[in-house]
Coordinates of C-alpha atoms in Angstrom, one line a residue:
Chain A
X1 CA -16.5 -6.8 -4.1
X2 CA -18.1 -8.2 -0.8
X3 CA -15.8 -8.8 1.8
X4 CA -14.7 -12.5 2.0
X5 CA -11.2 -11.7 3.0
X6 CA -11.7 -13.8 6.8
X7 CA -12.3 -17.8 5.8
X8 CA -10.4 -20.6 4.5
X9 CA -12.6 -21.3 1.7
X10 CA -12.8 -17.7 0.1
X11 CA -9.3 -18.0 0.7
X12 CA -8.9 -19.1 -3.1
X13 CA -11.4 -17.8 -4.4
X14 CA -10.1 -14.5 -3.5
X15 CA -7.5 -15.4 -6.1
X16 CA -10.2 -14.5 -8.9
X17 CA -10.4 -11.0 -8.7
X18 CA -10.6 -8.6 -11.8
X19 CA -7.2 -7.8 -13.2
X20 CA -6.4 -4.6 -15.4
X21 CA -7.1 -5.1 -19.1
X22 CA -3.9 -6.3 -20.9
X23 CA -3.5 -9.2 -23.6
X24 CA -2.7 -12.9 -22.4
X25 CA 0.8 -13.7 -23.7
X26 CA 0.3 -17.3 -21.7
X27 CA -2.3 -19.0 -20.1
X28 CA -2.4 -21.8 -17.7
X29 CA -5.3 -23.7 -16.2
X30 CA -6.0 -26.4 -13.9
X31 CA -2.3 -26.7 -13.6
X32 CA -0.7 -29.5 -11.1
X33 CA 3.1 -30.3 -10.8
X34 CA 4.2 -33.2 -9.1
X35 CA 7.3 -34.3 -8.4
X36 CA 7.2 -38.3 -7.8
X37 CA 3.9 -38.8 -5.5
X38 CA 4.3 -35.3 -4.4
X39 CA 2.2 -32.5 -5.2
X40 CA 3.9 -29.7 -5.9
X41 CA 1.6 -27.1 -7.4
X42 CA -2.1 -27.9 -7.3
X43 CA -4.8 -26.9 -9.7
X44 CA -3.1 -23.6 -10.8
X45 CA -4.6 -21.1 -13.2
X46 CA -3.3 -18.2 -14.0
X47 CA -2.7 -15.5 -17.1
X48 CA 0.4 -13.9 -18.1
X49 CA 0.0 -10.5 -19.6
X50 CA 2.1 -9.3 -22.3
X51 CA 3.8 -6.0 -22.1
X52 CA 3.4 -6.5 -17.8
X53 CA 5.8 -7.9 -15.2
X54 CA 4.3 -10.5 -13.0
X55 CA 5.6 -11.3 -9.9
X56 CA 5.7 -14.6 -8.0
X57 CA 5.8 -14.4 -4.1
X58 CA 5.4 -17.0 -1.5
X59 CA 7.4 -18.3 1.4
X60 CA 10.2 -21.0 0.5
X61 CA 8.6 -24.5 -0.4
X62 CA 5.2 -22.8 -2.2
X63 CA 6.5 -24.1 -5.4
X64 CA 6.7 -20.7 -7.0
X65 CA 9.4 -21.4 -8.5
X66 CA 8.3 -24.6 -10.0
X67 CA 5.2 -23.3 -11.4
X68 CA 7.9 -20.5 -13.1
X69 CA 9.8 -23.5 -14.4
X70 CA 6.7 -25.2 -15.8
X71 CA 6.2 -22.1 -17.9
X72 CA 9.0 -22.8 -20.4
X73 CA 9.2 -26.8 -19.3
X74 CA 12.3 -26.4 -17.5
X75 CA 10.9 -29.1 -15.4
X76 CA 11.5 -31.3 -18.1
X77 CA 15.2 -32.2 -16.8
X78 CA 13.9 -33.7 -13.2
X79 CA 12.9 -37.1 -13.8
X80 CA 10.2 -37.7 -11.5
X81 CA 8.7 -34.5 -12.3
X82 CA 5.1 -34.5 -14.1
X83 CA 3.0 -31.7 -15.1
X84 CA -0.6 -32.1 -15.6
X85 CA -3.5 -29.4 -17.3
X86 CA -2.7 -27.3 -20.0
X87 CA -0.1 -24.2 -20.2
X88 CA -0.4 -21.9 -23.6
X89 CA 1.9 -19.6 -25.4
X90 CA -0.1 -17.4 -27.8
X91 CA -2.7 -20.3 -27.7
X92 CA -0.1 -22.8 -28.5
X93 CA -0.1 -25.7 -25.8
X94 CA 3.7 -26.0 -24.6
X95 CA 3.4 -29.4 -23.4
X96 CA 2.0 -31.4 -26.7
X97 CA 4.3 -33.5 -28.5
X98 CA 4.6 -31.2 -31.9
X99 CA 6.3 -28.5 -29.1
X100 CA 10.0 -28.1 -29.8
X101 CA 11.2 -27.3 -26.3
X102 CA 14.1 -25.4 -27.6
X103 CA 12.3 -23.8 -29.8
X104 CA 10.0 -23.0 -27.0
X105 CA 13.0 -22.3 -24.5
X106 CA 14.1 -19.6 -26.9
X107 CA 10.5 -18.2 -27.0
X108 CA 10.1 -18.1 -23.4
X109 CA 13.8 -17.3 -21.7
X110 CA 15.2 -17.7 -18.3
X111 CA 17.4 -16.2 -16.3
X112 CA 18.5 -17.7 -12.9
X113 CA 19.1 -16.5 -9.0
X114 CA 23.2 -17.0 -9.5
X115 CA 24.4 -15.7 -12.8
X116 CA 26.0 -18.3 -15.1
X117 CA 27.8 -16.8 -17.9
X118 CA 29.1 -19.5 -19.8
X119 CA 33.1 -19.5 -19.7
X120 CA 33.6 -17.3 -22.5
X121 CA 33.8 -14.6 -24.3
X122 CA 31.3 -11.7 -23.6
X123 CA 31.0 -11.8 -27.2
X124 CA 30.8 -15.5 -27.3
X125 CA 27.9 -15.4 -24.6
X126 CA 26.0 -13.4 -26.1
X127 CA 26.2 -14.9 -29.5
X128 CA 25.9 -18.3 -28.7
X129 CA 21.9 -18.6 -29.1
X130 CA 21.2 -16.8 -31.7
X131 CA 24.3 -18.9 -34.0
X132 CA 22.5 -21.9 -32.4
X133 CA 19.3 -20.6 -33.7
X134 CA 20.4 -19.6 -36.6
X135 CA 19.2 -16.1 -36.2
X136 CA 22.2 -14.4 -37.8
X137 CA 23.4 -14.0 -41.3
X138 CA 27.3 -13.2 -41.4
X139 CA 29.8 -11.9 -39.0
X140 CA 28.2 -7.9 -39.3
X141 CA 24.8 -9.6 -38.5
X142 CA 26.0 -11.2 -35.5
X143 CA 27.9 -8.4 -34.0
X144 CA 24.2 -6.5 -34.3
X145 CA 22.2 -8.4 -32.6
X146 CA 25.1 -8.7 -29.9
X147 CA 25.5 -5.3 -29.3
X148 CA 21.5 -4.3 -29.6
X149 CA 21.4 -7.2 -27.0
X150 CA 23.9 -5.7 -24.6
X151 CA 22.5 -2.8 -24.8
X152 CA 19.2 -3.8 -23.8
X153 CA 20.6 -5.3 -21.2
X154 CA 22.3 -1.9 -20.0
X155 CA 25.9 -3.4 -20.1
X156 CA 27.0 -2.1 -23.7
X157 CA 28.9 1.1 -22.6
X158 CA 30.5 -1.2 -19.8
X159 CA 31.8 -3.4 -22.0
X160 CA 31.9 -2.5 -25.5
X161 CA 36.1 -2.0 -25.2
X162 CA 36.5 -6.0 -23.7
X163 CA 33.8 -8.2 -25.5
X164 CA 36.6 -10.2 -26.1
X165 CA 37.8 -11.1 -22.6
X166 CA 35.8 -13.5 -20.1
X167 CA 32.1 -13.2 -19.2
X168 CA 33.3 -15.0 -15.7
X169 CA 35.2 -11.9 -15.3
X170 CA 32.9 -9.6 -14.6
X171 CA 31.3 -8.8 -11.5
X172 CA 28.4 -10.4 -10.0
X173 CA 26.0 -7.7 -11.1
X174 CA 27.6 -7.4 -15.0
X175 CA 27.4 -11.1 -14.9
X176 CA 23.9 -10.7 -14.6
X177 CA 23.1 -8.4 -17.0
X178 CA 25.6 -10.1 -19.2
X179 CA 22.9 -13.8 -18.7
X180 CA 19.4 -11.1 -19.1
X181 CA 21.7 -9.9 -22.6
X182 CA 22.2 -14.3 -23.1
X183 CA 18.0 -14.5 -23.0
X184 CA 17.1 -11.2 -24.8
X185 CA 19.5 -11.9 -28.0
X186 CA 17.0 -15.7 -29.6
X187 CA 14.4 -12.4 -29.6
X188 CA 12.3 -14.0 -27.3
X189 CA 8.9 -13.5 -26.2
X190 CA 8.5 -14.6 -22.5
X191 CA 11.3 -13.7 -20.0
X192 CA 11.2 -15.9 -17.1
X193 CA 13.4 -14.3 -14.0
X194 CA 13.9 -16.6 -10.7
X195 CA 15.3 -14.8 -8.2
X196 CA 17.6 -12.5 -10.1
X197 CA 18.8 -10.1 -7.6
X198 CA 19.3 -12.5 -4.9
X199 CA 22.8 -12.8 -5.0
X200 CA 23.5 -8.7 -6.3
X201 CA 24.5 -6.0 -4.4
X202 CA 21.4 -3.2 -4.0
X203 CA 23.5 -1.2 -6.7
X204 CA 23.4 -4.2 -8.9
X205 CA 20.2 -4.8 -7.7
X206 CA 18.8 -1.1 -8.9
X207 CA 20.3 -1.7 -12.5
X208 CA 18.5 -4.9 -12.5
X209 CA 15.7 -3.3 -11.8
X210 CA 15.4 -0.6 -14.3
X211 CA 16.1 -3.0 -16.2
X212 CA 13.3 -4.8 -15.6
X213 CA 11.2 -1.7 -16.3
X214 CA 12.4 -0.9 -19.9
X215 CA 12.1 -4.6 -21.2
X216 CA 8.7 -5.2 -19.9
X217 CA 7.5 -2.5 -23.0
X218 CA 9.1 -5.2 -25.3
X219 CA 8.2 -8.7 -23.3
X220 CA 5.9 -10.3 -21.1
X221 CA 8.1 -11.0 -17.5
X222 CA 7.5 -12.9 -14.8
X223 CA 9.9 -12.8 -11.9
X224 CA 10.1 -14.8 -9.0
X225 CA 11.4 -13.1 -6.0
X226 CA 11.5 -13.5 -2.1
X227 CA 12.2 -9.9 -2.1
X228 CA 8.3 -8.2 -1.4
X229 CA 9.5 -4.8 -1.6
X230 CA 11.5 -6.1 -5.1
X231 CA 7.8 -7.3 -6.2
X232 CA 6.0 -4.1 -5.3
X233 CA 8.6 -1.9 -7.1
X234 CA 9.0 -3.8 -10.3
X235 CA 5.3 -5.7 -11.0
X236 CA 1.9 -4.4 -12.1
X237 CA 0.7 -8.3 -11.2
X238 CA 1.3 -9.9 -8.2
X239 CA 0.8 -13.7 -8.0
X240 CA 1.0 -14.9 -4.2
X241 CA 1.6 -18.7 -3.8
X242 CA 1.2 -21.0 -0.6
X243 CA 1.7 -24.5 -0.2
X244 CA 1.2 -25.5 -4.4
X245 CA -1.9 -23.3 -4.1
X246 CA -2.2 -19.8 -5.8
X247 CA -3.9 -18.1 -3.3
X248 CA -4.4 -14.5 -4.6
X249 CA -3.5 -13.3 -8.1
X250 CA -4.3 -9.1 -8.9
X251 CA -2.8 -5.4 -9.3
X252 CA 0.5 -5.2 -7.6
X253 CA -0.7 -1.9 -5.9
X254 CA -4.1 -3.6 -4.7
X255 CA -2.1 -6.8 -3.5
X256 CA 0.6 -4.8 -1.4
X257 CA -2.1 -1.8 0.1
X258 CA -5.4 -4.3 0.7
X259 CA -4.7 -7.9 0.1
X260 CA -8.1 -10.3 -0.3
X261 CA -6.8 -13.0 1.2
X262 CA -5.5 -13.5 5.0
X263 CA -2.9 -15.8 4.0
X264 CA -1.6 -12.9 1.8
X265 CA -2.1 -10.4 4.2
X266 CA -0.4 -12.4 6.6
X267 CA 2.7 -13.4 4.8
X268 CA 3.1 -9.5 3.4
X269 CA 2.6 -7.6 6.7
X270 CA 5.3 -10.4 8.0
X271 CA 3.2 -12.4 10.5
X272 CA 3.5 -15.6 8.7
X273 CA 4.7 -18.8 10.3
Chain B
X1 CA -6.7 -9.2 16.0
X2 CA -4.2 -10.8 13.9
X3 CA -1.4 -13.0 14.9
X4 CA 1.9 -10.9 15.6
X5 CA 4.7 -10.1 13.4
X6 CA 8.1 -12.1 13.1
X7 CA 9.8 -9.2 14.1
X8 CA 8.7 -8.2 17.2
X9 CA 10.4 -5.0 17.5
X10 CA 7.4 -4.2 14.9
X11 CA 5.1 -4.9 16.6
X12 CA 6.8 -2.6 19.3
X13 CA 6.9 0.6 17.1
X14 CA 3.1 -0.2 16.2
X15 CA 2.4 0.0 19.8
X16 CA 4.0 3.4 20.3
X17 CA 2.3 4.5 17.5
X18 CA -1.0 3.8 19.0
X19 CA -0.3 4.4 22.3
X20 CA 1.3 8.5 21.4
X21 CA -2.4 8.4 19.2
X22 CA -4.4 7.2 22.1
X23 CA -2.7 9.7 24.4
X24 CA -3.2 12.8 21.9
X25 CA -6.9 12.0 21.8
X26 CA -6.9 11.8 25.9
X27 CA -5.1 15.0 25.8
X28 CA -7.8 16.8 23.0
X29 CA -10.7 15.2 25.0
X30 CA -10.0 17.0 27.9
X31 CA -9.0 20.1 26.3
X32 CA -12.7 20.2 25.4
X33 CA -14.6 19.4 28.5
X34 CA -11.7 22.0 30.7
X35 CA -12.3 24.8 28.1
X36 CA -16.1 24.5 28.4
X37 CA -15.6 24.2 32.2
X38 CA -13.5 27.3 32.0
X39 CA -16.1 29.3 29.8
X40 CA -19.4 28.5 32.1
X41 CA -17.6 29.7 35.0
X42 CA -15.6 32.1 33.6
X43 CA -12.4 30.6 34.9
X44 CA -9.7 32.3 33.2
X45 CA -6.9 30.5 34.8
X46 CA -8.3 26.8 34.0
X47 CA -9.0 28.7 30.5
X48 CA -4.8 29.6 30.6
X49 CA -4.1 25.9 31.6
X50 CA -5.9 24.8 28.6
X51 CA -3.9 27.3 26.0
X52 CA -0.8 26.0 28.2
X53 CA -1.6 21.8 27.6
X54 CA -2.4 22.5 24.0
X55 CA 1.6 22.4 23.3
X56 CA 1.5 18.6 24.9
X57 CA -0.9 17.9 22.2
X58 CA 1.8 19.6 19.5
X59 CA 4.8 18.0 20.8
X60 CA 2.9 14.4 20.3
X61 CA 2.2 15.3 16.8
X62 CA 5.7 15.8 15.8
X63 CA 6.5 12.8 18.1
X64 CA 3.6 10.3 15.8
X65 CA 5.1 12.2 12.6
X66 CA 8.9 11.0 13.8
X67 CA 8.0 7.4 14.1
X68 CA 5.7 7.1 11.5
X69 CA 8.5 8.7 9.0
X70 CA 10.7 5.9 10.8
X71 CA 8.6 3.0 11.0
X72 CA 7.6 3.1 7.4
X73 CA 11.6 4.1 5.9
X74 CA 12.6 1.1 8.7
X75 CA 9.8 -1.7 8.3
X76 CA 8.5 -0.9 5.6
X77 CA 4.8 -1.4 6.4
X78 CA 2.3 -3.4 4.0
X79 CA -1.1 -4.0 3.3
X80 CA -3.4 -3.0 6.8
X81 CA -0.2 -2.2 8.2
X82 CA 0.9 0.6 5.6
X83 CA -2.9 2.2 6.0
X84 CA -2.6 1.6 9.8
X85 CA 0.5 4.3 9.5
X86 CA -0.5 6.6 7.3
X87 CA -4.0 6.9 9.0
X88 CA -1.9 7.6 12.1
X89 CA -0.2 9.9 10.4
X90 CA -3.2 11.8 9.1
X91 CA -4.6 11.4 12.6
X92 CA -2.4 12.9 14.4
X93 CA -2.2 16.1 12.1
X94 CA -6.7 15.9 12.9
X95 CA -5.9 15.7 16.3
X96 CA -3.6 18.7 16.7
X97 CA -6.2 20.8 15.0
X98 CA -8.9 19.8 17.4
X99 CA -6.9 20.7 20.2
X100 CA -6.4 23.8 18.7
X101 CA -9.8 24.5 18.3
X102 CA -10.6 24.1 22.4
X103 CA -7.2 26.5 23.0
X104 CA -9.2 28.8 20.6
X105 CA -12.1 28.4 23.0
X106 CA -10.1 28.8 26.3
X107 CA -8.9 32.1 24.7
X108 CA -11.8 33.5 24.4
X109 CA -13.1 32.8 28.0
X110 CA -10.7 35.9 28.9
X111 CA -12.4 37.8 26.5
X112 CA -16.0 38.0 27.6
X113 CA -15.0 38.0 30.6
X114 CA -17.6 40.7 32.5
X115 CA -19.7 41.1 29.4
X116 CA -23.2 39.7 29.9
X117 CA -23.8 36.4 30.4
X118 CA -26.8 35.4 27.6
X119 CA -28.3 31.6 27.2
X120 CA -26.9 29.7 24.7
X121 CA -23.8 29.5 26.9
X122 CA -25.9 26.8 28.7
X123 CA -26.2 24.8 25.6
X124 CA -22.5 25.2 24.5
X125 CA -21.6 22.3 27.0
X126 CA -23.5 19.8 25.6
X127 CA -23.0 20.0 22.1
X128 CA -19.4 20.1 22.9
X129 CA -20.5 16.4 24.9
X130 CA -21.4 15.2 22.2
X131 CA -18.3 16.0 20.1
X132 CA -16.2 15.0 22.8
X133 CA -17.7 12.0 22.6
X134 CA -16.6 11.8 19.0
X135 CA -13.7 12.6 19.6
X136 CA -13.0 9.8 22.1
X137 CA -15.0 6.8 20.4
X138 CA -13.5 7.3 16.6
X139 CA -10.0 7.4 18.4
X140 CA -11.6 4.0 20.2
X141 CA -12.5 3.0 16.9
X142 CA -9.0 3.3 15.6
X143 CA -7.4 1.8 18.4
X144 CA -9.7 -1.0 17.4
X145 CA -9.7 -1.2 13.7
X146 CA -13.2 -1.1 13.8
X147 CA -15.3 0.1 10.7
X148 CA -18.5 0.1 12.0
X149 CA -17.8 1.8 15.0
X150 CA -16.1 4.5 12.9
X151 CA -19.6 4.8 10.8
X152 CA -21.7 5.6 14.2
X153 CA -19.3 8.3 14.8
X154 CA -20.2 9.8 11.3
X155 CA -24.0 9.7 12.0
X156 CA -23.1 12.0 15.1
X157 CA -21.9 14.6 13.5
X158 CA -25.5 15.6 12.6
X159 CA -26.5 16.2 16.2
X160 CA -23.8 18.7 16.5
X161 CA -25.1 20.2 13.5
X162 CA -28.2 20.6 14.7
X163 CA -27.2 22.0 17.7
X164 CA -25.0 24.8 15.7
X165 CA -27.8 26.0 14.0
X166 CA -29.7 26.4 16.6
X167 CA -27.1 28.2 18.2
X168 CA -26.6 30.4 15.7
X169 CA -30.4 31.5 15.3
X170 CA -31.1 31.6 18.7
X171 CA -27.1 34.0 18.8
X172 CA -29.0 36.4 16.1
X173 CA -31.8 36.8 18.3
X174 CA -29.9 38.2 20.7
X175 CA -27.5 40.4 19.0
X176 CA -31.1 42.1 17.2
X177 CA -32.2 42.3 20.8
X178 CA -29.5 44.5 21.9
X179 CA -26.1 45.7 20.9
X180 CA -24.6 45.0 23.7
X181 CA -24.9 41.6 23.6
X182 CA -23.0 41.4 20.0
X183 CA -19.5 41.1 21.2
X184 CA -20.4 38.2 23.5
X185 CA -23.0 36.8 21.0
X186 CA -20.2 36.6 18.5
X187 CA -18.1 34.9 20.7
X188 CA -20.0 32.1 21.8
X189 CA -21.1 31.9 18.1
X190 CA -17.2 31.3 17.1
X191 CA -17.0 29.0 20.0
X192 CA -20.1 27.2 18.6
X193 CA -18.6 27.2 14.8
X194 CA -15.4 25.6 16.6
X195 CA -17.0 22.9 18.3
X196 CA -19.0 22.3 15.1
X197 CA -15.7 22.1 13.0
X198 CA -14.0 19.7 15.9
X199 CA -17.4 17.6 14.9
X200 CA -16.7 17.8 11.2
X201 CA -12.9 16.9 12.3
X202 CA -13.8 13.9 14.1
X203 CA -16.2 12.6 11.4
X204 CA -12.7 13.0 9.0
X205 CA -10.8 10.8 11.5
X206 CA -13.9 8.3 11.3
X207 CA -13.4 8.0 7.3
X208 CA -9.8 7.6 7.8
X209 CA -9.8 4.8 10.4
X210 CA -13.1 3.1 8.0
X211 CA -10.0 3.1 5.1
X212 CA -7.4 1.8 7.5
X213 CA -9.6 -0.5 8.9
X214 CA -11.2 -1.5 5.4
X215 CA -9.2 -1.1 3.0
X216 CA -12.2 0.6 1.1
X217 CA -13.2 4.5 1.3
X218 CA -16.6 5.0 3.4
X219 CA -19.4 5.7 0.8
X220 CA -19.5 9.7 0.5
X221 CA -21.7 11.5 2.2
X222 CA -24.2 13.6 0.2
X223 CA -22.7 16.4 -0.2
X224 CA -24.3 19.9 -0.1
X225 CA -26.8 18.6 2.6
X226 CA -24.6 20.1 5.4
X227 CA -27.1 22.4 7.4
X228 CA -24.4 24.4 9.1
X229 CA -23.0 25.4 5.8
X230 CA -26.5 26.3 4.0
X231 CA -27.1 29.2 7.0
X232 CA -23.9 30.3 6.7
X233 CA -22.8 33.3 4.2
X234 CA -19.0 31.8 4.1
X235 CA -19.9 28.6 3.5

């Protein structure tokens, strides 16, 4: 590749390097979020690999985490947000009006910077979408997929003696595997992660992690973290966003050891702003 | 250069970094020109001062190897910053090994001491010029981050080559000329196989500071083209 790593212009285009060979699980292009008049994300395009954990980085305000919420229309609840251009799921596009968005939000699952169990049971959290969804068959069913779920989620042996006391009542990092257990149980496909170890100790943090590592054989993950060390040990892709714009998008290990873009080497090396 | 980082005290460790770098190379530079001094005019105390000074350049190697280990478990260093580090890190290990190459010199100096004095000695000085030169403008070139600067130093290294073999055949004639002159002709041919390794050193720093300046590994050199290994029977 020549080098173009020193202008504005090539700035972007930087963003279109050659990525390592894995299956699109979502695709968006020519992507723009606005919220009211206000451009939020512009002209985004980007693939989501299956089996791969994608990172989102970018300084507060670069609408990372908006262009994560567009991916399973969580925009959807703020009114004066619009999304234009066209986001897929397995070639399916999310935003056309045969899309059942919980039906979708079950296919492509989310779990947020503060854990929010709901206030019940472990049990009860756990079981909630897939009775919803319809996904289990009788009492033995259900108590399957809860524990498979939990222990996916690497909180089974932590809990399998209490699933009947409180989800609230665990601690902050539980709480979190406890919400990852809440996505994985509708069997979904996507799992979208914004900011999940923001508020965990680096203990919590670690589990999280690992985590992370051992679902991403089973699902296509994208996180969203302010943490650049977080997105260099958890990612393959890294996706780096500035001002709406995605300004370089490649390998984790070629993103964090020779960025394209100045912008990206500038806001990894810490010298931005 | 680019901007500054948010946290100054980075920037700081950076510096030091360099600066312990900059001072090695200063240090190995003059090991070089003060062991050559020493060896044309058979100066065996400037050649002791030189074996003495070499342990200046060892103590800044462990000093680079300290706060490199620290700067990268404390800052963790990305992008042209992580290759900055490790290139310092390598650098520093180069350095030392240059500088042990002139104390090997400076040793030697007491050694032939009184044998007789045959001609190459006269070209000795300025192939070890040139690598000096090396020496000094690749650690320029890393000071610098600058690639192409780092590339000249590479195409050097053939002059020194050059000036090896010539050594070494023109060594040979000597030692068949007369027996006596094989302990000294061996000698200044291990003091010209040092100066040519220091060469060969110094065109390793340049590909180092070319990958922390780039990002990119120079092109290889051809390999199997190097003259001073062909004539040699160890290779």
């Amino acid at each position: 590749m020549t080098d173009m790593s020193d202008t504005g212009m090539s700035d972007i285009a930087a963003g279109q390097r050659v990525l390592n060979e894995a299956a699109p699980k979502m695709i968006a292009r020519d992507v723009d979020v606005f919220y009211g008049d206000k451009k939020a994300i512009d002209n985004v395009s980007i693939d989501i690999a299956l089996e791969n954990v994608t990172a989102f980085i970018g300084p507060s305000g670069c609408g990372k985490s908006t262009f994560l919420r567009a991916l399973n229309r969580m925009n959807d609840t703020i009114a004066s947000a619009r999304v234009t251009g066209k986001i897929e799921l397995d070639g399916e596009d999310i935003y056309s009006s045969g899309m059942d968005v919980v039906q979708l939000r079950a296919r492509v699952g989310m779990v947020f910077q503060k854990p929010n169990p709901f206030p019940k049971s472990i049990y009860e959290n756990v079981a909630y979408g897939p009775r919803i969804h319809g996904l289990a068959s009788g009492k033995a069913d259900m108590d399957q997929i809860v524990e498979k779920s939990l222990k996916r989620a690497g909180l089974w042996e932590e809990v399998k003696d209490r699933l009947a006391e409180s989800g609230t009542a665990l601690s902050g990092g539980q709480q979190q595997r406890l919400c990852i257990a809440r996505a994985i149980a509708v069997d979904p496909e996507v799992i979208l992660m914004d900011e999940p170890c923001s508020a965990l100790d680096p203990i919590a943090t670690a589990k999280i992690e690992e985590l992370i590592h051992e679902l991403r054989g089973r699902y296509a993950i994208v996180i969203v973290t302010h943490n650049m060390q977080q997105a260099a040990r958890v990612s393959q892709r890294t996706a780096f966003f500035h001002l709406g714009n995605l300004v370089e998008y490649g390998d984790t290990s070629e993103i964090f050891t020779n960025p394209r873009a100045t912008r990206t080497k500038d806001y990894i090396t810490g010298r931005y702003g | 250069m680019a901007t500054g980082h948010t946290v100054k005290a980075f920037d700081e460790d950076l510096d030091q970094l360099r600066g312990s770098i900059a001072e090695m190379g200063g240090l190995a530079e003059a090991a070089i020109a003060e062991s050559m001094r020493a060896l044309v005019q058979r100066d065996t105390e400037a050649a002791s001062r030189v074996v003495e000074n070499d342990r200046k350049i060892d103590a800044l190697e462990a000093e680079v190897e300290r706060n490199a280990v620290q700067l990268i478990a404390l800052r963790a260093p990305m992008a042209d910053d992580l290759r900055e580090v490790v290139a310092a890190l390598k650098i520093a290990g180069v350095v030392e090994r240059i500088g042990d190459y002139a104390k090997n010199i400076a040793k030697r100096v007491h050694v032939i001491e009184g044998s007789n004095k045959i001609e190459p000695l006269s070209l000795l000085p300025e192939m070890a010029r040139i690598v000096s030169e090396m020496v000094r403008d690749v650690l320029d070139a890393f000071a610098a981050r600058d690639a192409d600067k780092a590339v000249a130093v590479c195409e050097r290294d053939r002059a020194v080559d050059d000036f090896y073999n010539s050594i070494f055949r023109t060594l040979l004639t000597f030692m068949m000329e007369s027996p006596n002159n094989i302990t000294p002709a061996t000698h200044l041919l291990f003091i010209a196989k040092n100066l040519e390794r220091m060469g060969d050193h110094a065109t390793n720093v340049a590909e180092m500071v070319y990958f922390a300046a780039t990002g990119r590994h120079m092109a290889e050199r051809t390999k199997g083209e190097d003259p001073s290994d062909a004539e040699q029977a160890d290779g």
